[in-house]
mmCIF file of C-alpha atoms in Angstrom:
data_model
loop_
_atom_site.group_PDB
_atom_site.id
_atom_site.type_symbol
_atom_site.label_atom_id
_atom_site.label_comp_id
_atom_site.label_asym_id
_atom_site.label_seq_id
_atom_site.Cartn_x
_atom_site.Cartn_y
_atom_site.Cartn_z
ATOM 1 C CA MET A 273 0.000 0.000 0.000
ATOM 2 C CA LEU A 274 2.915 2.370 -0.565
ATOM 3 C CA ASP A 275 3.135 4.944 -3.309
ATOM 4 C CA LYS A 276 6.851 4.364 -3.733
ATOM 5 C CA SER A 277 6.470 2.709 -7.147
ATOM 6 C CA ASP A 278 4.448 5.691 -8.449
ATOM 7 C CA ILE A 279 7.141 8.060 -7.228
ATOM 8 C CA LYS A 280 9.821 5.963 -8.942
ATOM 9 C CA GLN A 281 7.828 6.157 -12.159
ATOM 10 C CA GLN A 282 7.580 9.957 -11.818
ATOM 11 C CA ILE A 283 11.344 10.163 -11.228
ATOM 12 C CA ARG A 284 11.959 8.234 -14.459
ATOM 13 C CA ALA A 285 9.452 10.415 -16.303
ATOM 14 C CA THR A 286 11.079 13.585 -14.936
ATOM 15 C CA TYR A 287 14.504 12.461 -16.121
ATOM 16 C CA SER A 288 13.099 11.369 -19.474
ATOM 17 C CA ARG A 289 11.271 14.636 -20.181
ATOM 18 C CA GLY A 290 14.111 16.677 -18.729
ATOM 19 C CA ASN A 291 16.804 14.994 -20.808
ATOM 20 C CA MET A 292 14.708 15.555 -23.924
ATOM 21 C CA LEU A 293 14.454 19.266 -23.064
ATOM 22 C CA ILE A 294 18.177 19.507 -22.368
ATOM 23 C CA SER A 295 19.163 17.834 -25.626
ATOM 24 C CA LYS A 296 16.779 19.782 -27.860
ATOM 25 C CA PHE A 297 16.475 23.201 -26.232
ATOM 26 C CA ARG A 298 19.816 23.832 -24.520
ATOM 27 C CA LYS A 299 20.565 26.909 -26.649
ATOM 28 C CA CYS A 300 17.170 28.603 -26.316
ATOM 29 C CA SER A 301 16.569 31.777 -24.370
ATOM 30 C CA ILE A 302 15.820 31.759 -20.646
ATOM 31 C CA ASP A 303 12.146 32.634 -21.242
ATOM 32 C CA VAL A 304 11.664 29.703 -23.605
ATOM 33 C CA LYS A 305 13.425 27.345 -21.208
ATOM 34 C CA CYS A 306 11.190 28.531 -18.352
ATOM 35 C CA LYS A 307 8.018 27.918 -20.341
ATOM 36 C CA LEU A 308 9.209 24.505 -21.513
ATOM 37 C CA PHE A 309 10.332 23.470 -18.039
ATOM 38 C CA LYS A 310 6.984 24.477 -16.545
ATOM 39 C CA ALA A 311 5.089 22.635 -19.273
ATOM 40 C CA PHE A 312 7.118 19.423 -19.271
ATOM 41 C CA CYS A 313 8.507 19.036 -15.752
ATOM 42 C CA ASN A 314 5.825 20.487 -13.459
ATOM 43 C CA ASN A 315 3.229 17.806 -14.099
ATOM 44 C CA PHE A 316 3.265 14.979 -11.562
ATOM 45 C CA TYR A 317 0.319 12.862 -12.588
ATOM 46 C CA GLY A 318 -1.519 11.459 -9.574
ATOM 47 C CA GLY A 319 0.790 13.110 -7.069
ATOM 48 C CA ASN A 320 -2.119 14.561 -5.158
ATOM 49 C CA LEU A 321 -3.234 11.018 -4.294
ATOM 50 C CA TRP A 322 0.064 9.945 -2.721
ATOM 51 C CA SER A 323 -0.424 9.519 0.997
ATOM 52 C CA SER A 324 1.970 6.812 2.168
ATOM 53 C CA TYR A 325 5.528 6.768 0.948
ATOM 54 C CA PRO A 326 8.980 6.851 2.479
ATOM 55 C CA LYS A 327 10.459 10.309 2.836
ATOM 56 C CA TYR A 328 13.573 9.379 0.856
ATOM 57 C CA ALA A 329 11.440 8.596 -2.225
ATOM 58 C CA PHE A 330 10.058 12.119 -2.276
ATOM 59 C CA LEU A 331 13.577 13.513 -1.718
ATOM 60 C CA LYS A 332 14.782 11.569 -4.767
ATOM 61 C CA LEU A 333 12.002 13.118 -6.840
ATOM 62 C CA ASN A 334 12.968 16.558 -5.585
ATOM 63 C CA ARG A 335 16.627 15.871 -6.421
ATOM 64 C CA ALA A 336 15.718 14.732 -9.953
ATOM 65 C CA TYR A 337 13.608 17.863 -10.490
ATOM 66 C CA LYS A 338 16.404 20.168 -9.327
ATOM 67 C CA ARG A 339 19.063 18.274 -11.281
ATOM 68 C CA ILE A 340 17.126 18.642 -14.535
ATOM 69 C CA PHE A 341 16.544 22.325 -13.779
ATOM 70 C CA ARG A 342 20.238 22.858 -13.080
ATOM 71 C CA GLN A 343 21.337 21.121 -16.283
ATOM 72 C CA LEU A 344 18.776 22.866 -18.495
ATOM 73 C CA PHE A 345 19.718 26.319 -17.252
ATOM 74 C CA GLY A 346 23.464 25.636 -17.064
ATOM 75 C CA ILE A 347 23.773 26.204 -13.315
ATOM 76 C CA GLN A 348 26.926 24.911 -11.640
ATOM 77 C CA ASN A 349 26.544 22.229 -8.972
ATOM 78 C CA LYS A 350 28.036 24.508 -6.324
ATOM 79 C CA GLU A 351 25.406 27.202 -6.811
ATOM 80 C CA ASP A 352 22.099 27.233 -4.974
ATOM 81 C CA THR A 353 19.278 26.124 -7.249
ATOM 82 C CA SER A 354 16.629 27.807 -5.101
ATOM 83 C CA LYS A 355 17.618 31.371 -5.932
ATOM 84 C CA PHE A 356 17.478 30.639 -9.660
ATOM 85 C CA MET A 357 14.087 28.954 -9.303
ATOM 86 C CA LEU A 358 12.790 32.047 -7.525
ATOM 87 C CA LEU A 359 14.396 34.325 -10.104
ATOM 88 C CA TYR A 360 12.832 32.446 -13.034
ATOM 89 C CA GLU A 361 9.500 31.956 -11.195
ATOM 90 C CA ILE A 362 9.701 28.163 -11.246
ATOM 91 C CA ASP A 363 7.750 26.394 -8.481
ATOM 92 C CA PHE A 364 9.532 24.124 -6.029
ATOM 93 C CA VAL A 365 8.380 20.499 -5.889
ATOM 94 C CA GLU A 366 6.789 21.074 -2.483
ATOM 95 C CA VAL A 367 4.795 24.003 -3.876
ATOM 96 C CA ILE A 368 3.620 21.965 -6.851
ATOM 97 C CA PHE A 369 2.341 19.218 -4.568
ATOM 98 C CA ARG A 370 0.690 21.705 -2.225
ATOM 99 C CA LYS A 371 -1.145 23.184 -5.219
ATOM 100 C CA LEU A 372 -2.161 19.727 -6.464
ATOM 101 C CA CYS A 373 -3.469 18.655 -3.065
ATOM 102 C CA SER A 374 -5.314 21.877 -2.309
ATOM 103 C CA SER A 375 -6.909 21.913 -5.749
ATOM 104 C CA LEU A 376 -8.272 18.379 -5.381
ATOM 105 C CA PHE A 377 -9.308 18.882 -1.751
ATOM 106 C CA PHE A 378 -11.302 22.039 -2.442
ATOM 107 C CA ARG A 379 -12.865 20.554 -5.580
ATOM 108 C CA ILE A 380 -14.065 17.614 -3.500
ATOM 109 C CA LEU A 381 -15.470 19.923 -0.812
ATOM 110 C CA SER A 382 -17.312 22.082 -3.346
ATOM 111 C CA SER A 383 -18.657 19.184 -5.404
ATOM 112 C CA GLN A 384 -22.398 18.972 -5.945
ATOM 113 C CA ASN A 385 -22.312 15.228 -6.624
ATOM 114 C CA VAL A 386 -24.571 13.395 -4.161
ATOM 115 C CA LEU A 387 -22.170 10.494 -3.614
ATOM 116 C CA ILE A 388 -19.207 12.773 -2.976
ATOM 117 C CA CYS A 389 -21.298 14.955 -0.642
ATOM 118 C CA ASN A 390 -22.266 11.857 1.365
ATOM 119 C CA ILE A 391 -18.640 10.796 1.642
ATOM 120 C CA VAL A 392 -17.520 14.286 2.692
ATOM 121 C CA ASP A 393 -20.290 14.460 5.307
ATOM 122 C CA SER A 394 -19.277 11.140 6.865
ATOM 123 C CA GLN A 395 -16.975 10.977 9.871
ATOM 124 C CA PHE A 396 -14.541 8.747 7.989
ATOM 125 C CA PHE A 397 -13.633 11.348 5.379
ATOM 126 C CA TYR A 398 -11.563 13.523 7.700
ATOM 127 C CA ASP A 399 -10.104 10.478 9.462
ATOM 128 C CA SER A 400 -8.681 9.005 6.250
ATOM 129 C CA THR A 401 -4.924 9.079 5.780
ATOM 130 C CA ILE A 402 -5.064 10.984 2.509
ATOM 131 C CA VAL A 403 -7.251 13.775 3.893
ATOM 132 C CA GLN A 404 -5.010 13.992 6.965
ATOM 133 C CA LYS A 405 -2.005 14.369 4.682
ATOM 134 C CA TRP A 406 -3.777 17.005 2.582
ATOM 135 C CA LEU A 407 -4.697 19.006 5.656
ATOM 136 C CA LYS A 408 -1.138 18.789 6.959
ATOM 137 C CA ASP A 409 0.340 19.849 3.613
ATOM 138 C CA ILE A 410 -2.161 22.609 2.859
ATOM 139 C CA PHE A 411 -2.450 24.265 6.246
#
């Protein structure tokens, strides 16, 4: 019941998409690289549903994301990636997941579907591990 295999798949996908960007768009302008990086590397399909995984798996995903960013933008390993991500307005992995979780959580709460409303109104909804994780990550 761990999400470790999904995270491994996202790590491979991040490296795959990132290496494609690096090989084809290395000589583009910073603005183009920013748009491409946001389009290709900021999508973590199903990440908002991850609730049980080892911390090191998420750290590996974060490392892969930053490594691709560093290589695409030609940043030396000694330099801090964070300041460049802020400068180029690229979201951190933690921010991306917070946005994913909050988006899904608030869509569920505002749903007009009868089945979803019944689930949300039950006592088990807020006791579930995924909702507990969402609440911890969002607030």
